[in-house]
mmCIF file of N, CA and C in Angstrom:
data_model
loop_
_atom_site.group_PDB
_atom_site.id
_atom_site.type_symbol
_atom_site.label_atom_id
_atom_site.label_comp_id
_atom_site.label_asym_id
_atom_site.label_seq_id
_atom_site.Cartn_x
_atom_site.Cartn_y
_atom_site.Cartn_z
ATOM 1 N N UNK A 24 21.117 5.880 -10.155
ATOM 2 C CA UNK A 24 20.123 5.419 -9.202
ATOM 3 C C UNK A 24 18.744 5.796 -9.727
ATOM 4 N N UNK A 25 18.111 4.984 -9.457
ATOM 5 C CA UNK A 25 16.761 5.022 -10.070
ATOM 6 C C UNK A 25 15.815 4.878 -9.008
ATOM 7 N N UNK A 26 14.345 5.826 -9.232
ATOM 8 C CA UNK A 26 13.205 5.368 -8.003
ATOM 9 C C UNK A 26 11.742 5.365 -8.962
ATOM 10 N N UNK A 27 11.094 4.335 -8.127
ATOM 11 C CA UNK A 27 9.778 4.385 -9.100
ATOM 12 C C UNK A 27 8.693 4.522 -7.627
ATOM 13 N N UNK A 28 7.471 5.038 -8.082
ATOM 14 C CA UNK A 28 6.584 5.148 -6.778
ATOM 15 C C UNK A 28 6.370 4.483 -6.420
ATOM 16 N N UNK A 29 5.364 4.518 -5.338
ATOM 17 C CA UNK A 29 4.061 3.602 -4.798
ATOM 18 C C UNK A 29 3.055 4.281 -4.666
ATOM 19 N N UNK A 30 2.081 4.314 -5.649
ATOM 20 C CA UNK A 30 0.806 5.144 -5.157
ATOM 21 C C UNK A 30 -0.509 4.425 -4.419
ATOM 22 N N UNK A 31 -0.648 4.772 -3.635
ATOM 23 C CA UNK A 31 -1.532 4.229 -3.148
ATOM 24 C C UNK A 31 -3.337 4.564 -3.676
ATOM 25 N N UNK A 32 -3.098 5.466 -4.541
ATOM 26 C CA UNK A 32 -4.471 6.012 -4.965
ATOM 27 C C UNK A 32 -5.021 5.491 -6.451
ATOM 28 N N UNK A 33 -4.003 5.012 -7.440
ATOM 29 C CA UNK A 33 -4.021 4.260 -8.125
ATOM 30 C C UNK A 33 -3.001 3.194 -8.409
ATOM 31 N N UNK A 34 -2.987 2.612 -9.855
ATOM 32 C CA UNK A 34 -2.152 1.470 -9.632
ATOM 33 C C UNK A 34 -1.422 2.020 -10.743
ATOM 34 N N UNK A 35 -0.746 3.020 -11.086
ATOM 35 C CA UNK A 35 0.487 4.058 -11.963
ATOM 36 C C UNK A 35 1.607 3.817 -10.900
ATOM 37 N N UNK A 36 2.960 3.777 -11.903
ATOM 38 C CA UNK A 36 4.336 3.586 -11.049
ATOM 39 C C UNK A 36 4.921 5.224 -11.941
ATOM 40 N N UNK A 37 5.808 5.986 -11.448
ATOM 41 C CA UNK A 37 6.495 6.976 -12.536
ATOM 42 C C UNK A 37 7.728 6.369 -12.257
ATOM 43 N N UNK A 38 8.782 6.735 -12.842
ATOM 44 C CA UNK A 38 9.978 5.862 -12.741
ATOM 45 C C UNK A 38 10.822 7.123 -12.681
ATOM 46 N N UNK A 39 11.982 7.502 -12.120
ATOM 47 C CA UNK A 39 12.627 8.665 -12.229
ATOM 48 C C UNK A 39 14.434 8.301 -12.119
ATOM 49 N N UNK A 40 15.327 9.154 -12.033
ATOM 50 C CA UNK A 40 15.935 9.195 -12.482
ATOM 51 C C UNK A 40 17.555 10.056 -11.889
ATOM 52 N N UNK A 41 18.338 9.869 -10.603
ATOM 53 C CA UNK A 41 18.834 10.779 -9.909
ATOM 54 C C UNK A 41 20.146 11.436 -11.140
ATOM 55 N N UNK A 42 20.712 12.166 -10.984
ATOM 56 C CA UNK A 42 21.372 13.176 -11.971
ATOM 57 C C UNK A 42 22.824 13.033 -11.668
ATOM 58 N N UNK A 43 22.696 13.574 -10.555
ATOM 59 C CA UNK A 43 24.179 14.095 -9.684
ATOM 60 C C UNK A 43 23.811 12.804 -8.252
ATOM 61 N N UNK A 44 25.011 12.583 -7.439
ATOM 62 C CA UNK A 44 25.268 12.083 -6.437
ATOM 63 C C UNK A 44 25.756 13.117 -5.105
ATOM 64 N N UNK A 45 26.132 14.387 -5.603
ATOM 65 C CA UNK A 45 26.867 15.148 -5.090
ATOM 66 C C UNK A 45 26.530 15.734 -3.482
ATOM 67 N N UNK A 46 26.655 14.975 -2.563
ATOM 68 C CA UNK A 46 26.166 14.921 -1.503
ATOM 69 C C UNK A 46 26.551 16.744 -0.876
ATOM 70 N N UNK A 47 27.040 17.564 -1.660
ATOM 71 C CA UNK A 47 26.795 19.085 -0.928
ATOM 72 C C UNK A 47 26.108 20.227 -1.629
ATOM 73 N N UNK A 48 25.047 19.232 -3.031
ATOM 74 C CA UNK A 48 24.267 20.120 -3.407
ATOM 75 C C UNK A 48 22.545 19.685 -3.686
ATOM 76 N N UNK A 49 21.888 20.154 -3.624
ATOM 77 C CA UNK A 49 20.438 19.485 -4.094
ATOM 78 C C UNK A 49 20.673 18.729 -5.203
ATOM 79 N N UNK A 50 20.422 17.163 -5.452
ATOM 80 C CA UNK A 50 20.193 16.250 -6.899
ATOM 81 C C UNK A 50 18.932 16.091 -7.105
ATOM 82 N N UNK A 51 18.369 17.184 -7.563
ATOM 83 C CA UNK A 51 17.113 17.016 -8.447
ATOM 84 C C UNK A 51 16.935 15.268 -9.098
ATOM 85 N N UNK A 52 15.710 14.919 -9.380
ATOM 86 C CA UNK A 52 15.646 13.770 -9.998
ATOM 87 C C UNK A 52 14.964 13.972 -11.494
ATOM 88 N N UNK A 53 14.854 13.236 -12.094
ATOM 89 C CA UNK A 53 14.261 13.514 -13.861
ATOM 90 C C UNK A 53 13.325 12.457 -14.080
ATOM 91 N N UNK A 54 12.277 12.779 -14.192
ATOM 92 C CA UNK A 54 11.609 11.743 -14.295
ATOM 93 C C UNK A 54 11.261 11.200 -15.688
ATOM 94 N N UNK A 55 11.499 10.169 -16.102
ATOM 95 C CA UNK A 55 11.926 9.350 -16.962
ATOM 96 C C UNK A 55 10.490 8.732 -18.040
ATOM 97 N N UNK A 56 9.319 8.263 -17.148
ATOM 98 C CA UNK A 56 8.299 7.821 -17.859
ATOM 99 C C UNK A 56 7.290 7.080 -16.738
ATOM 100 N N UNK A 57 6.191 6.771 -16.888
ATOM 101 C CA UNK A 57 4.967 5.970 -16.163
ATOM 102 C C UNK A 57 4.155 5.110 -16.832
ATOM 103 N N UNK A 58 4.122 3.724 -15.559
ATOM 104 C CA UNK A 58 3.289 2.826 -16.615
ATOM 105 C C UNK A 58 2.143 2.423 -15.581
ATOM 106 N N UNK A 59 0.817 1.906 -16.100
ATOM 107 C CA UNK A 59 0.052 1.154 -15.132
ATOM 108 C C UNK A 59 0.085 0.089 -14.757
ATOM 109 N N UNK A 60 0.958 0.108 -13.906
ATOM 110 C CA UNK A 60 1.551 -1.120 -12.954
ATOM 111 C C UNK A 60 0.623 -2.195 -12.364
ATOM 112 N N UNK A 61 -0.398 -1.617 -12.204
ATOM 113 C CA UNK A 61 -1.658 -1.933 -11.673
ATOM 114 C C UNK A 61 -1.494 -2.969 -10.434
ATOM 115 N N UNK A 62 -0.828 -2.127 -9.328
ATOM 116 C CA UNK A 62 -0.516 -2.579 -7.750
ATOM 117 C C UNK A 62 0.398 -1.171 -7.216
ATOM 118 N N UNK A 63 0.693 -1.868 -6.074
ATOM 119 C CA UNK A 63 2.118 -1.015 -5.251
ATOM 120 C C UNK A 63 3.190 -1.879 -5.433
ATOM 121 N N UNK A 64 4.492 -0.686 -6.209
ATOM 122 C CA UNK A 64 5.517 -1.008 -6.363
ATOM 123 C C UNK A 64 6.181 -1.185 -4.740
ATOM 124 N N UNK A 65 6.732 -2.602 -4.252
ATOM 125 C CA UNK A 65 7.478 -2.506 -3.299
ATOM 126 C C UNK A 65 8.862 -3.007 -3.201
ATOM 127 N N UNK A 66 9.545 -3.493 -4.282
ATOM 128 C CA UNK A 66 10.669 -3.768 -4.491
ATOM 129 C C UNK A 66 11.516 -3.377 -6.250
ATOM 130 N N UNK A 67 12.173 -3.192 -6.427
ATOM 131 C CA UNK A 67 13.027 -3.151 -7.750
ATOM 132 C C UNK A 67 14.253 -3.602 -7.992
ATOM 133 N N UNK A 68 14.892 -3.845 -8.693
ATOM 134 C CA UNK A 68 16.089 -4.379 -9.481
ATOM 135 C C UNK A 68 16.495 -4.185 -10.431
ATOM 136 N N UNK A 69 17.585 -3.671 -10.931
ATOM 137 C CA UNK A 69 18.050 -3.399 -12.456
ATOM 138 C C UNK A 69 18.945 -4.987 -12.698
ATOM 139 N N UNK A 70 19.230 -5.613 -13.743
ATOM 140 C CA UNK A 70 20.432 -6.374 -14.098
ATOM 141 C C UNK A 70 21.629 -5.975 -14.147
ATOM 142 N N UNK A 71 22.372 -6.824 -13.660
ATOM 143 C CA UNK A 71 24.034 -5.816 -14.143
ATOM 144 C C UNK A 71 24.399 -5.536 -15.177
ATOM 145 N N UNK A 72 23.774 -5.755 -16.138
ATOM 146 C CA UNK A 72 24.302 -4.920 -17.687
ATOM 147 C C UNK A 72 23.609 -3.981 -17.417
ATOM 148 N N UNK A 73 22.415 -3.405 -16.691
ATOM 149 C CA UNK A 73 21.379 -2.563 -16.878
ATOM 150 C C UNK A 73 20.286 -2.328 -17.759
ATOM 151 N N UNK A 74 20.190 -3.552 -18.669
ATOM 152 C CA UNK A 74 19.574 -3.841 -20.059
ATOM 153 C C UNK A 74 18.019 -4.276 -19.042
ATOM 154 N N UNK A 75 18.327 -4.978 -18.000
ATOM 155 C CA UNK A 75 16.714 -5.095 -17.302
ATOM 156 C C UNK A 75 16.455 -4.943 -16.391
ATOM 157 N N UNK A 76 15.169 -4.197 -15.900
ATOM 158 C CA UNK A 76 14.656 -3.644 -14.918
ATOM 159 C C UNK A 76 13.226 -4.481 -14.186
ATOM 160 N N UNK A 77 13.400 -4.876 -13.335
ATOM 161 C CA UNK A 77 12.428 -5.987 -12.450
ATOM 162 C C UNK A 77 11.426 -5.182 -11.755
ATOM 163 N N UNK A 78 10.469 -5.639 -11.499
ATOM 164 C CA UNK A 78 9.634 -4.680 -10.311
ATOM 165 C C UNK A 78 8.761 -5.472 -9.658
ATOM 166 N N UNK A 79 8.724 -5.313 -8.516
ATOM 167 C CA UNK A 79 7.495 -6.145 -7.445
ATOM 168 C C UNK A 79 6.508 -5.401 -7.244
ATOM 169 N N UNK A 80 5.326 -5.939 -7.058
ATOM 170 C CA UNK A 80 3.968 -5.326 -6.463
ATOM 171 C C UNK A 80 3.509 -6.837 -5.729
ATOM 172 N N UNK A 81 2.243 -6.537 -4.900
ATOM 173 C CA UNK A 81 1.965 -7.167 -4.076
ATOM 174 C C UNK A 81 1.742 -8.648 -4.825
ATOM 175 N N UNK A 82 1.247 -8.492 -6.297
ATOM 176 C CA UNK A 82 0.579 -9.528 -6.673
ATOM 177 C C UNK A 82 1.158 -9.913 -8.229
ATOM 178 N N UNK A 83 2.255 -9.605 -8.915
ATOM 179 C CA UNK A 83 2.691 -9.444 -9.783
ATOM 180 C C UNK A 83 4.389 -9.001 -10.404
ATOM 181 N N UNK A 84 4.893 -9.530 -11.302
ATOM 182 C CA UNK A 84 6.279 -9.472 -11.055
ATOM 183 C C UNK A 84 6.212 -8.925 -12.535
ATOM 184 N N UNK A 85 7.035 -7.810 -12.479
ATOM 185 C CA UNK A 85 7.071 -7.091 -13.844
ATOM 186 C C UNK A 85 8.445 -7.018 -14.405
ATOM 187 N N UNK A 86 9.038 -7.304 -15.318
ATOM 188 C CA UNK A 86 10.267 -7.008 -16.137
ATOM 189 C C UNK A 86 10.339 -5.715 -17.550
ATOM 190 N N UNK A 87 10.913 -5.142 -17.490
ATOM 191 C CA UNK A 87 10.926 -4.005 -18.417
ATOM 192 C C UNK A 87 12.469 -4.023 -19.218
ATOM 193 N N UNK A 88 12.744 -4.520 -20.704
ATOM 194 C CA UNK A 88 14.064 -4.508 -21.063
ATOM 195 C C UNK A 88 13.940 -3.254 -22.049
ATOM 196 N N UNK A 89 14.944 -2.531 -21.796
ATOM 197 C CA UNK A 89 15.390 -1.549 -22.715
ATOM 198 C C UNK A 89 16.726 -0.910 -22.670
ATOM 199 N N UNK A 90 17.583 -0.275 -24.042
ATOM 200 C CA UNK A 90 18.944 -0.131 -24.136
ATOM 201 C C UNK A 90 18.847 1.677 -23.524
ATOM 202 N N UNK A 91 17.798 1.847 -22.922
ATOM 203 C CA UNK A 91 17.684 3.742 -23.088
ATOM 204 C C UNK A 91 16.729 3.675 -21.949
ATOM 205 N N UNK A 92 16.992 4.859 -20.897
ATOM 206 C CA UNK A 92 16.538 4.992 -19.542
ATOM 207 C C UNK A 92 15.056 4.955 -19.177
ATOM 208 N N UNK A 93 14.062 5.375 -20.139
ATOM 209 C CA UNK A 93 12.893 4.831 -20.001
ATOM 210 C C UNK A 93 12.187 3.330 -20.451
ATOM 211 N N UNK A 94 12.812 2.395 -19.019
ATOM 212 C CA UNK A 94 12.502 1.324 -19.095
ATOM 213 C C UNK A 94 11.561 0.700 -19.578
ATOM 214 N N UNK A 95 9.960 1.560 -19.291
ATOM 215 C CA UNK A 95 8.996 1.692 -19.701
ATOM 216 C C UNK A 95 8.627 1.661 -21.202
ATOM 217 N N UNK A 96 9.726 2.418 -22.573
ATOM 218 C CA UNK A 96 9.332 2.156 -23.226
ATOM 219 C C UNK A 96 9.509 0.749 -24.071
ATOM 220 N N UNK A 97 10.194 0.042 -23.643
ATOM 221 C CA UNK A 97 10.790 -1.266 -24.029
ATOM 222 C C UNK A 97 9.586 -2.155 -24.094
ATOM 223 N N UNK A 98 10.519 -3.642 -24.218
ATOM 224 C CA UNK A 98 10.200 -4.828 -24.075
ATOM 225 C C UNK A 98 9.375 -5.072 -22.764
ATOM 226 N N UNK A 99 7.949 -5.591 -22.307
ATOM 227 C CA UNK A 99 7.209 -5.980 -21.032
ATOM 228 C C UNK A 99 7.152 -7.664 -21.056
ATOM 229 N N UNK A 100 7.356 -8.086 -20.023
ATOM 230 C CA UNK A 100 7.199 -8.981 -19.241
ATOM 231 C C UNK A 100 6.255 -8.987 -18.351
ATOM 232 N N UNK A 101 5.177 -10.126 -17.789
ATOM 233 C CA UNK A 101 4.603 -9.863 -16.341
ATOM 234 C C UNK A 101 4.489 -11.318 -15.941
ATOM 235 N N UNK A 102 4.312 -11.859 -14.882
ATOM 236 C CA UNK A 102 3.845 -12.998 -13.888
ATOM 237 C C UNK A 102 2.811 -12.439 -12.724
ATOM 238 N N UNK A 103 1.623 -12.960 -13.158
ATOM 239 C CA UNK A 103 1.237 -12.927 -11.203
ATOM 240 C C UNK A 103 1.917 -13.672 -10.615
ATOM 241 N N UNK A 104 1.802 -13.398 -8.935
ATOM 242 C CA UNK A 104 2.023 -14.468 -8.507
ATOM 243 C C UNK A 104 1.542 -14.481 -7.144
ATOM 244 N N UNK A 105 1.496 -14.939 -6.115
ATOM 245 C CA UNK A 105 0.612 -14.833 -5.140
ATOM 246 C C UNK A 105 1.450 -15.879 -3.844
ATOM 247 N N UNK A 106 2.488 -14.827 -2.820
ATOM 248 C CA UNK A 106 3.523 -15.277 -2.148
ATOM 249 C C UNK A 106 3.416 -14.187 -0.832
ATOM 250 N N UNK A 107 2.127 -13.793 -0.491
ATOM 251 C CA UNK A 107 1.983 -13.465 0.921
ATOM 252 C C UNK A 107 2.524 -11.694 0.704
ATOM 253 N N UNK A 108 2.928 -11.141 1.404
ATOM 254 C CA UNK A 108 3.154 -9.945 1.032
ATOM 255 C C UNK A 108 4.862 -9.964 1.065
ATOM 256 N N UNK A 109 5.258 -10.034 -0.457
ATOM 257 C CA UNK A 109 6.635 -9.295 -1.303
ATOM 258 C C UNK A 109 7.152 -7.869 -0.697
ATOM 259 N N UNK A 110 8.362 -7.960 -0.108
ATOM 260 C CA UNK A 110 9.194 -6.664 -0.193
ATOM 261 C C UNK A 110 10.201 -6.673 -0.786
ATOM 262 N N UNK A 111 11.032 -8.061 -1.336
ATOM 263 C CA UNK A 111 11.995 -7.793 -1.724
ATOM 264 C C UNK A 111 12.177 -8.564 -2.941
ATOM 265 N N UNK A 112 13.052 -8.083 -4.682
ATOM 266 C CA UNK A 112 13.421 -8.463 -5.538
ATOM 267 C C UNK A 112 14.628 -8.614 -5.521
ATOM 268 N N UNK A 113 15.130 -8.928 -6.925
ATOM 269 C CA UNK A 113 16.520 -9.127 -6.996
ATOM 270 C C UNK A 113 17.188 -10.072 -8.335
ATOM 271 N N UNK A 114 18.320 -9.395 -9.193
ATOM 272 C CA UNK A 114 18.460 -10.812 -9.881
ATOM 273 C C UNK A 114 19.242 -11.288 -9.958
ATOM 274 N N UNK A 115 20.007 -12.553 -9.833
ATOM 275 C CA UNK A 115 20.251 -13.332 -9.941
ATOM 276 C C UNK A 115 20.701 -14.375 -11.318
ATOM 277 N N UNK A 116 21.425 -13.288 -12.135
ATOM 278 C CA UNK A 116 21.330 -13.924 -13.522
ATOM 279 C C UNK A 116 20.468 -13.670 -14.015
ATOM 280 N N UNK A 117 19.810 -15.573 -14.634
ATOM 281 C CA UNK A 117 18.227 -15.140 -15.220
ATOM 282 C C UNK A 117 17.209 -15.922 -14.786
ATOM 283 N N UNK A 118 17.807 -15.359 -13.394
ATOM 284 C CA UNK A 118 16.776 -15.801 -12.330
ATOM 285 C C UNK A 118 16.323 -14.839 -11.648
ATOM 286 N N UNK A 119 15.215 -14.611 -11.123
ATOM 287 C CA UNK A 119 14.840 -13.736 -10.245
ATOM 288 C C UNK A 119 14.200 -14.364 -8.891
ATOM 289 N N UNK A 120 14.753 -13.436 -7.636
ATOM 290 C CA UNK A 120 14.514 -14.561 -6.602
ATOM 291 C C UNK A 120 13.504 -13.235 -5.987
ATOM 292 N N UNK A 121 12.610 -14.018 -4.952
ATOM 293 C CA UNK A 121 11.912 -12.882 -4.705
ATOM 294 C C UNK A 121 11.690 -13.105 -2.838
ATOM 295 N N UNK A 122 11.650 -12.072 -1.970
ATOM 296 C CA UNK A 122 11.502 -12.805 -0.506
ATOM 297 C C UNK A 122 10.337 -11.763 -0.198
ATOM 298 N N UNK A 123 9.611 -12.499 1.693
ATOM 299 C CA UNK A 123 8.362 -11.757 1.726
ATOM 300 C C UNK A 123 8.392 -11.739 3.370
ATOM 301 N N UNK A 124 7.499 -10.537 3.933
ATOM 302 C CA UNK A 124 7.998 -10.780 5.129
ATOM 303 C C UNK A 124 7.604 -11.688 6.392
ATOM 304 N N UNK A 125 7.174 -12.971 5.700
ATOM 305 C CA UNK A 125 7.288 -14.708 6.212
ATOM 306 C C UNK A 125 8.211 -14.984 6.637
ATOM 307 N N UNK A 126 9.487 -14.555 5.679
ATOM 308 C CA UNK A 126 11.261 -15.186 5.769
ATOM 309 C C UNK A 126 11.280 -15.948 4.095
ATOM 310 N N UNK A 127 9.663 -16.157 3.225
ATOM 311 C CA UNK A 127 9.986 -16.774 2.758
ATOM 312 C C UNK A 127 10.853 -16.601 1.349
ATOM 313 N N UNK A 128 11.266 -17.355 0.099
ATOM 314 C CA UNK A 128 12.291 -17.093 -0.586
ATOM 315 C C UNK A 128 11.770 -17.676 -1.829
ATOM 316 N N UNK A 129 11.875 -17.377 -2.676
ATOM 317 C CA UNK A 129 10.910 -17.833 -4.375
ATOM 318 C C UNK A 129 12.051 -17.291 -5.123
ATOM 319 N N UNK A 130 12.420 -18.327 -6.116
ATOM 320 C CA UNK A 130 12.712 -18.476 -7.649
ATOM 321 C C UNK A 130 12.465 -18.374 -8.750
ATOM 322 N N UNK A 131 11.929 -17.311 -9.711
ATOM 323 C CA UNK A 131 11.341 -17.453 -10.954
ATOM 324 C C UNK A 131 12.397 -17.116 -12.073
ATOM 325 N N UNK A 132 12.268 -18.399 -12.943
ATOM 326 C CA UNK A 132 13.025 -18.153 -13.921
ATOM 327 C C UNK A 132 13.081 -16.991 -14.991
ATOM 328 N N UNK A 133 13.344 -16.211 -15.546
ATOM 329 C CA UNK A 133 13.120 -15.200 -16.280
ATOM 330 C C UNK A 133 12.182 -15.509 -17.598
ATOM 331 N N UNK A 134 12.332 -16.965 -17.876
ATOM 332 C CA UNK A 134 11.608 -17.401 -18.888
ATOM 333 C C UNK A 134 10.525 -17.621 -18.234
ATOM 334 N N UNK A 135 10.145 -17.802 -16.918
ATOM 335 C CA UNK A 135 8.329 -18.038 -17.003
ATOM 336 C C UNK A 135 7.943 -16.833 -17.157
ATOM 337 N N UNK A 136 8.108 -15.714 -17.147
ATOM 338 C CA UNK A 136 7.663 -14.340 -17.180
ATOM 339 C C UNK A 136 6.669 -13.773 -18.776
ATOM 340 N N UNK A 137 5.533 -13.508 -18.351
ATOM 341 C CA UNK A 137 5.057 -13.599 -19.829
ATOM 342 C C UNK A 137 5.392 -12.640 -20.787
ATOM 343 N N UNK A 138 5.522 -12.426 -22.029
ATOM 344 C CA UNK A 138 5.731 -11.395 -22.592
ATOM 345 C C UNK A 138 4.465 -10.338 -23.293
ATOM 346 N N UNK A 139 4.564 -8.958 -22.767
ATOM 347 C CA UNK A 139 3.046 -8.388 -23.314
ATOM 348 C C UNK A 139 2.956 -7.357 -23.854
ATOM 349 N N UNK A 140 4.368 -7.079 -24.574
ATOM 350 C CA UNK A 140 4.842 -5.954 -25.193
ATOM 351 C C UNK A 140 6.455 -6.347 -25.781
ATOM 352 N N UNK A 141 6.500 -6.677 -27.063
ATOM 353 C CA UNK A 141 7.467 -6.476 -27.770
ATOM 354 C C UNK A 141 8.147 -5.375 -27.512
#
């Protein structure tokens, strides 16, 4: 299980990292790496291989591919996009669908996503 922030004081995400599940002892988390997200993170998604990691902010759709837990240092992807206020991601193959709290429901293919980091 994985958590990334929301800061409201700048536009930095840290991404972290739970250890243990062990519901009768403290699971410290590890924090993994930080990027300038430049928004509030309000939704995430890993792929089911776990090879990619999605992220929503109010105004922008971020993809992060990497074979090793700091998603961050990988492959970047980004899209603006501008769909009212985003809470929820998700994927869908290599699709990513995105909803907002309108009711409404958006499709972006993984290929419109730009690439801005090899």
């Amino acid at each position: 299980l994985y958590l990334l922030t929301k800061h409201r004081s700048d536009s930095n995400t840290c991404l972290y990292r739970f250890d243990s599940f062990d519901p009768l002892i403290d699971n410290p988390v590890t924090k993994l790496g930080s990027y300038p997200i430049r928004g509030m993170v309000t939704a995430a998604d890993t792929s089911e291989d776990g090879s990619r990691l999605v992220v929503l902010t109010y105004n922008a759709v971020w993809m992060f591919e990497s074979d090793i837990d700091d998603y961050f240092e990988g492959k970047t992807s980004w899209l603006p996009i501008s769909a009212k206020q985003c809470e929820g991601i998700c994927f869908d193959n290599d699709t990513i669908l995105i909803s907002n709290e309108q009711t409404e429901l958006f499709s972006i293919p993984v290929s419109d996503l730009i690439l801005i980091k090899e």
